Amino acid sequence: MTPTGMPDIKISVRQTFGIDSDLEVPAFSQQTEHVPDLDEAYRFDHDTTLAILAGFAFNRRVMICGYHGTGKSTHVEQVASRLNWPCIRVNLDSHISRIDLIGKDAIVLRDNKQVTEFREGILPWALQHPVALCFDEYDAGRPDVMFVIQRVLEVEGKLTLLDQNRVIRPHRGFRLFSTANTVGLGDTTGLYHGTQQINQGQMDRWSIVSTLNYLPHDAEVNIVLSKVPQYDTEDGKRKISAMVALADLTRSGFMNGDISTVMSPRTVMTWAENARIFNDIAFAFRLTFLNKCDETERPAVAEYYQRCFGTDLPETGVNATLM
């Protein structure tokens, strides 16, 4: 069951998130089915966490921008998990339509008779409950969908259902978040196909915009080790450190325009898991990341591997045979 009331306790940001702040955030004492699962090993980014907490505490509209794999959506979920706040994620891919968000008429059986009744979409439902609604890939949404969302971006933004002659007022516990790879200005790098420029009138309604970058080297190593604890040995830590160093090189190469594919922390974790499956770090690297790269860029990526592991890959030549 989703609660219908307001948060009934307050938690200390300092005690729960380890952030030096006197802020106390409303929270629920009881967990419900829509509260995300708790990840004890999750590492919070200071600025992004404060932005999300402000969204929960003061009903601010918060957008989180950054490269893929930096943990934007997970940040919102893990904050919500510690607040016992129900959280629903909606991926705004090109197939999500206005009807999906608002709802539609459906034929149902009632007293053995077929009747037509309105079935609410996710937006009207969330608006009427103390739920944190997070729109993923916000900059990939269709224009008709974005204009539906624009109205509820205002704190007191009511949603008008024209077909139902209804005006829905937002529940006082409703919160709205979004994540995006670009900051609403479109994709200038070619990395995120399908993203679009966001109406600046709509961007203006997001009261807090936070940028989330990749973690420092040591912090990312610790996260990978927490997810793949089998590497928590002296030799394993050296291997994970080298993997993260290679990921850092791909990010620097991307920012310098040398390559067009980036290793995210998620990719590093997958590489570590695959290396255990195949018992071969080089082979796992090829299957996890190298084969995703453009053929003309593979020699550069193979050079990154050589610099981090001291071993040459076959891909040091453009005409190498790939596995």
Short mmCIF file of C-alpha atoms in Angstrom, two decimals:
data_model
loop_
_atom_site.label_atom_id
_atom_site.label_comp_id
_atom_site.label_asym_id
_atom_site.label_seq_id
_atom_site.Cartn_x
_atom_site.Cartn_y
_atom_site.Cartn_z
CA MET A 1 0.00 0.00 0.00
CA THR A 2 1.14 3.54 -0.75
CA PRO A 3 0.67 5.92 2.20
CA THR A 4 -1.84 8.72 1.81
CA GLY A 5 -0.61 10.89 4.68
CA MET A 6 2.41 13.08 5.14
CA PRO A 7 5.85 12.10 6.49
CA ASP A 8 5.64 11.51 10.24
CA ILE A 9 9.29 11.71 11.36
CA LYS A 10 12.41 13.76 10.64
CA ILE A 11 15.91 12.44 10.07
CA SER A 12 19.27 14.15 10.53
CA VAL A 13 21.24 14.68 7.33
CA ARG A 14 24.47 14.55 9.33
CA GLN A 15 23.69 11.18 10.91
CA THR A 16 22.07 9.47 7.93
CA PHE A 17 24.18 10.79 5.03
CA GLY A 18 27.38 11.89 6.76
CA ILE A 19 27.05 15.44 5.40
CA ASP A 20 28.03 18.37 7.63
CA SER A 21 24.64 20.04 7.73
CA ASP A 22 22.07 20.76 10.44
CA LEU A 23 19.26 20.08 7.96
CA GLU A 24 16.52 17.72 9.09
CA VAL A 25 14.44 16.11 6.36
CA PRO A 26 10.88 14.77 6.65
CA ALA A 27 10.64 11.00 6.32
CA PHE A 28 8.23 8.12 6.79
CA SER A 29 8.54 5.76 9.75
CA GLN A 30 7.00 2.87 7.80
CA GLN A 31 8.33 1.30 4.61
CA THR A 32 5.91 0.54 1.76
CA GLU A 33 6.14 -1.46 -1.46
CA HIS A 34 7.19 1.50 -3.59
CA VAL A 35 10.18 2.44 -1.39
CA PRO A 36 13.41 1.52 -3.28
CA ASP A 37 15.65 -1.19 -1.86
CA LEU A 38 18.46 0.07 0.37
CA ASP A 39 22.02 -0.20 -0.94
CA GLU A 40 24.26 -0.04 2.12
CA ALA A 41 27.40 0.37 0.00
CA TYR A 42 26.13 3.37 -1.96
CA ARG A 43 28.47 6.39 -1.97
CA PHE A 44 26.71 9.76 -1.99
CA ASP A 45 27.98 12.82 -3.85
CA HIS A 46 27.89 15.81 -1.49
CA ASP A 47 26.37 18.45 -3.78
CA THR A 48 23.90 16.16 -5.55
CA THR A 49 22.71 14.63 -2.28
CA LEU A 50 22.05 18.07 -0.78
CA ALA A 51 20.14 19.07 -3.92
CA ILE A 52 17.93 15.96 -3.72
CA LEU A 53 17.37 16.41 0.03
CA ALA A 54 16.31 20.01 -0.59
CA GLY A 55 13.83 18.65 -3.13
CA PHE A 56 12.32 16.34 -0.53
CA ALA A 57 12.42 18.80 2.38
CA PHE A 58 11.21 21.95 0.59
CA ASN A 59 9.29 20.55 -2.38
CA ARG A 60 11.77 21.83 -4.97
CA ARG A 61 11.87 20.50 -8.53
CA VAL A 62 15.33 18.94 -8.93
CA MET A 63 17.07 17.99 -12.19
CA ILE A 64 20.34 16.02 -12.15
CA CYS A 65 22.56 16.20 -15.24
CA GLY A 66 25.70 14.24 -16.05
CA TYR A 67 27.32 11.50 -18.10
CA HIS A 68 25.82 8.03 -18.20
CA GLY A 69 26.78 5.68 -15.39
CA THR A 70 27.43 8.39 -12.81
CA GLY A 71 24.46 7.23 -10.72
CA LYS A 72 21.95 10.02 -11.29
CA SER A 73 18.75 7.97 -10.95
CA THR A 74 20.26 5.76 -8.28
CA HIS A 75 21.06 8.87 -6.24
CA VAL A 76 17.40 9.81 -6.10
CA GLU A 77 16.40 6.23 -5.27
CA GLN A 78 18.93 5.81 -2.48
CA VAL A 79 17.98 9.10 -0.84
CA ALA A 80 14.31 8.09 -1.07
CA SER A 81 15.17 4.67 0.39
CA ARG A 82 16.68 6.24 3.50
CA LEU A 83 13.62 8.47 3.89
CA ASN A 84 11.19 5.55 3.32
CA TRP A 85 9.67 7.80 0.65
CA PRO A 86 7.88 5.93 -2.18
CA CYS A 87 9.72 6.54 -5.45
CA ILE A 88 8.60 5.73 -9.01
CA ARG A 89 10.95 5.96 -12.00
CA VAL A 90 9.58 6.61 -15.49
CA ASN A 91 11.89 6.38 -18.49
CA LEU A 92 10.92 9.06 -21.00
CA ASP A 93 11.88 7.13 -24.11
CA SER A 94 10.32 7.93 -27.47
CA HIS A 95 7.58 5.32 -26.92
CA ILE A 96 6.12 7.05 -23.85
CA SER A 97 3.08 8.96 -25.06
CA ARG A 98 0.75 11.54 -23.57
CA ILE A 99 -1.86 8.78 -23.06
CA ASP A 100 0.65 6.72 -21.05
CA LEU A 101 1.19 9.62 -18.66
CA ILE A 102 -2.37 10.94 -18.38
CA GLY A 103 -4.47 7.80 -18.80
CA LYS A 104 -7.13 6.54 -21.20
CA ASP A 105 -10.61 5.09 -21.44
CA ALA A 106 -10.72 1.33 -21.08
CA ILE A 107 -13.52 -1.22 -21.48
CA VAL A 108 -14.04 -3.22 -18.29
CA LEU A 109 -16.57 -5.79 -17.07
CA ARG A 110 -18.87 -4.64 -14.29
CA ASP A 111 -21.87 -6.72 -13.21
CA ASN A 112 -21.36 -8.83 -16.33
CA LYS A 113 -21.67 -5.75 -18.52
CA GLN A 114 -19.05 -4.03 -20.57
CA VAL A 115 -18.61 -0.42 -19.49
CA THR A 116 -16.12 2.25 -20.43
CA GLU A 117 -14.22 3.90 -17.61
CA PHE A 118 -11.17 6.12 -17.34
CA ARG A 119 -7.96 4.49 -16.17
CA GLU A 120 -5.50 6.98 -14.71
CA GLY A 121 -1.94 7.10 -15.99
CA ILE A 122 1.12 7.32 -13.76
CA LEU A 123 1.09 11.13 -13.54
CA PRO A 124 -2.43 11.62 -12.07
CA TRP A 125 -1.86 8.70 -9.72
CA ALA A 126 1.49 10.00 -8.45
CA LEU A 127 0.14 13.53 -8.06
CA GLN A 128 -2.46 12.28 -5.60
CA HIS A 129 -0.01 10.39 -3.37
CA PRO A 130 3.12 11.21 -1.33
CA VAL A 131 5.34 9.82 -4.06
CA ALA A 132 8.65 10.95 -5.54
CA LEU A 133 8.27 10.73 -9.33
CA CYS A 134 11.58 10.61 -11.19
CA PHE A 135 11.67 11.10 -14.97
CA ASP A 136 14.75 9.37 -16.40
CA GLU A 137 16.25 10.47 -19.73
CA TYR A 138 14.27 13.68 -19.41
CA ASP A 139 15.95 15.25 -22.44
CA ALA A 140 14.77 12.37 -24.66
CA GLY A 141 11.04 12.96 -24.09
CA ARG A 142 8.68 13.73 -26.96
CA PRO A 143 7.51 17.37 -27.21
CA ASP A 144 3.83 16.51 -26.60
CA VAL A 145 4.81 14.61 -23.45
CA MET A 146 7.03 17.43 -22.21
CA PHE A 147 4.21 19.95 -22.37
CA VAL A 148 2.05 17.66 -20.21
CA ILE A 149 4.80 17.64 -17.59
CA GLN A 150 5.40 21.38 -17.82
CA ARG A 151 2.18 22.25 -16.02
CA VAL A 152 2.94 20.14 -12.94
CA LEU A 153 6.47 21.51 -12.63
CA GLU A 154 5.11 24.41 -10.65
CA VAL A 155 4.81 23.58 -6.94
CA GLU A 156 1.07 24.24 -6.96
CA GLY A 157 0.75 23.04 -10.55
CA LYS A 158 -2.65 21.43 -10.96
CA LEU A 159 -3.25 18.83 -13.65
CA THR A 160 -6.39 19.31 -15.74
CA LEU A 161 -7.93 16.15 -17.21
CA LEU A 162 -10.03 17.54 -20.05
CA ASP A 163 -11.78 14.23 -20.79
CA GLN A 164 -12.87 13.91 -17.17
CA ASN A 165 -13.64 17.55 -16.40
CA ARG A 166 -11.35 17.11 -13.42
CA VAL A 167 -8.63 19.25 -11.91
CA ILE A 168 -6.14 17.31 -9.78
CA ARG A 169 -4.36 19.19 -7.04
CA PRO A 170 -0.97 17.75 -6.08
CA HIS A 171 -0.68 15.95 -2.76
CA ARG A 172 1.52 17.84 -0.31
CA GLY A 173 3.87 14.86 -0.25
CA PHE A 174 4.31 14.69 -4.04
CA ARG A 175 7.87 15.35 -5.24
CA LEU A 176 9.27 15.61 -8.77
CA PHE A 177 12.80 14.82 -9.98
CA SER A 178 14.45 14.23 -13.35
CA THR A 179 17.75 13.00 -14.74
CA ALA A 180 19.30 14.02 -18.05
CA ASN A 181 22.55 13.51 -19.95
CA THR A 182 22.46 17.07 -21.27
CA VAL A 183 21.38 20.25 -19.54
CA GLY A 184 18.48 20.94 -21.88
CA LEU A 185 20.60 22.47 -24.65
CA GLY A 186 20.70 19.40 -26.89
CA ASP A 187 23.58 17.03 -27.65
CA THR A 188 26.65 18.77 -29.04
CA THR A 189 28.98 15.75 -28.69
CA GLY A 190 27.14 13.06 -30.65
CA LEU A 191 27.33 10.78 -27.59
CA TYR A 192 23.64 10.90 -26.69
CA HIS A 193 21.57 10.32 -29.81
CA GLY A 194 17.87 10.97 -29.37
CA THR A 195 18.22 13.79 -26.88
CA GLN A 196 16.60 17.10 -27.70
CA GLN A 197 16.70 20.70 -26.68
CA ILE A 198 14.28 21.40 -23.84
CA ASN A 199 11.93 24.37 -23.97
CA GLN A 200 13.64 27.08 -21.91
CA GLY A 201 10.32 28.00 -20.34
CA GLN A 202 10.25 24.47 -19.00
CA MET A 203 13.89 24.51 -17.89
CA ASP A 204 13.11 27.66 -15.94
CA ARG A 205 10.62 25.71 -13.85
CA TRP A 206 13.29 23.34 -12.52
CA SER A 207 14.25 25.20 -9.37
CA ILE A 208 17.44 23.18 -8.69
CA VAL A 209 19.82 21.77 -11.32
CA SER A 210 22.74 19.66 -10.09
CA THR A 211 25.62 18.30 -12.16
CA LEU A 212 26.96 14.86 -11.24
CA ASN A 213 30.40 13.89 -12.48
CA TYR A 214 32.38 10.67 -12.19
CA LEU A 215 33.78 9.84 -8.77
CA PRO A 216 37.42 10.27 -7.68
CA HIS A 217 39.63 7.25 -8.39
CA ASP A 218 39.77 5.82 -4.86
CA ALA A 219 36.04 6.29 -4.26
CA GLU A 220 35.20 4.43 -7.47
CA VAL A 221 37.60 1.61 -6.56
CA ASN A 222 35.83 1.21 -3.21
CA ILE A 223 32.42 1.11 -4.90
CA VAL A 224 33.50 -1.58 -7.39
CA LEU A 225 35.00 -3.61 -4.53
CA SER A 226 31.75 -3.34 -2.60
CA LYS A 227 29.83 -4.67 -5.60
CA VAL A 228 32.38 -7.40 -6.44
CA PRO A 229 33.76 -8.38 -3.01
CA GLN A 230 35.67 -11.35 -4.47
CA TYR A 231 38.37 -8.82 -5.47
CA ASP A 232 38.84 -7.61 -1.88
CA THR A 233 42.40 -8.97 -1.68
CA GLU A 234 45.73 -7.24 -2.20
CA ASP A 235 46.04 -8.58 -5.75
CA GLY A 236 42.34 -7.98 -6.48
CA LYS A 237 42.54 -4.37 -5.33
CA ARG A 238 45.47 -3.77 -7.69
CA LYS A 239 43.45 -5.15 -10.58
CA ILE A 240 40.38 -3.05 -9.75
CA SER A 241 42.57 0.04 -9.36
CA ALA A 242 44.04 -0.59 -12.83
CA MET A 243 40.53 -1.07 -14.26
CA VAL A 244 39.37 2.25 -12.82
CA ALA A 245 42.57 3.95 -14.06
CA LEU A 246 41.74 2.69 -17.57
CA ALA A 247 38.20 4.02 -17.21
CA ASP A 248 39.65 7.40 -16.20
CA LEU A 249 41.80 7.39 -19.35
CA THR A 250 38.74 6.75 -21.55
CA ARG A 251 36.95 9.69 -19.91
CA SER A 252 39.93 11.99 -20.46
CA GLY A 253 40.19 10.72 -24.04
CA PHE A 254 36.51 11.42 -24.61
CA MET A 255 36.75 14.96 -23.21
CA ASN A 256 39.78 15.59 -25.44
CA GLY A 257 37.93 14.28 -28.50
CA ASP A 258 40.24 11.26 -28.98
CA ILE A 259 37.51 8.62 -28.55
CA SER A 260 33.71 8.67 -28.59
CA THR A 261 32.93 5.86 -26.11
CA VAL A 262 33.28 6.21 -22.35
CA MET A 263 33.66 3.60 -19.61
CA SER A 264 31.15 4.26 -16.86
CA PRO A 265 31.45 2.87 -13.31
CA ARG A 266 28.72 0.41 -14.35
CA THR A 267 30.98 -0.84 -17.16
CA VAL A 268 33.90 -1.30 -14.74
CA MET A 269 31.71 -3.43 -12.46
CA THR A 270 30.54 -5.50 -15.43
CA TRP A 271 34.16 -5.93 -16.57
CA ALA A 272 35.19 -7.14 -13.11
CA GLU A 273 32.28 -9.61 -13.02
CA ASN A 274 33.05 -10.87 -16.54
CA ALA A 275 36.75 -11.26 -15.66
CA ARG A 276 35.69 -13.67 -12.90
CA ILE A 277 33.47 -15.59 -15.32
CA PHE A 278 36.20 -16.00 -17.97
CA ASN A 279 39.18 -15.87 -15.58
CA ASP A 280 40.86 -13.58 -18.12
CA ILE A 281 40.94 -9.80 -17.64
CA ALA A 282 42.01 -9.01 -21.23
CA PHE A 283 39.34 -11.24 -22.80
CA ALA A 284 36.68 -9.83 -20.47
CA PHE A 285 37.77 -6.28 -21.35
CA ARG A 286 37.38 -7.06 -25.04
CA LEU A 287 33.88 -8.44 -24.55
CA THR A 288 32.76 -5.79 -22.07
CA PHE A 289 34.04 -2.60 -23.64
CA LEU A 290 36.49 -2.82 -26.51
CA ASN A 291 34.07 -4.43 -28.95
CA LYS A 292 31.64 -1.53 -28.35
CA CYS A 293 34.19 1.00 -29.61
CA ASP A 294 34.55 2.26 -33.15
CA GLU A 295 37.11 0.20 -35.08
CA THR A 296 39.30 3.24 -35.74
CA GLU A 297 39.40 4.03 -32.00
CA ARG A 298 40.25 0.53 -30.76
CA PRO A 299 44.04 0.97 -31.10
CA ALA A 300 43.84 4.02 -28.81
CA VAL A 301 41.76 2.10 -26.28
CA ALA A 302 44.16 -0.86 -26.52
CA GLU A 303 46.97 1.56 -25.74
CA TYR A 304 45.10 2.67 -22.60
CA TYR A 305 44.95 -1.00 -21.59
CA GLN A 306 48.69 -1.43 -22.18
CA ARG A 307 49.47 1.64 -20.05
CA CYS A 308 47.37 0.34 -17.13
CA PHE A 309 48.13 -3.41 -17.25
CA GLY A 310 51.52 -3.50 -19.01
CA THR A 311 50.20 -6.04 -21.54
CA ASP A 312 49.60 -5.53 -25.26
CA LEU A 313 46.24 -6.40 -26.79
CA PRO A 314 45.92 -7.69 -30.38
CA GLU A 315 43.99 -4.50 -31.19
CA THR A 316 47.18 -2.42 -31.23
CA GLY A 317 46.84 -2.63 -35.03
CA VAL A 318 43.79 -1.37 -36.95
CA ASN A 319 43.51 -4.59 -38.95
CA ALA A 320 43.52 -6.83 -35.89
CA THR A 321 41.12 -9.75 -35.80
CA LEU A 322 38.58 -9.20 -33.08
CA MET A 323 37.14 -11.94 -30.90
#
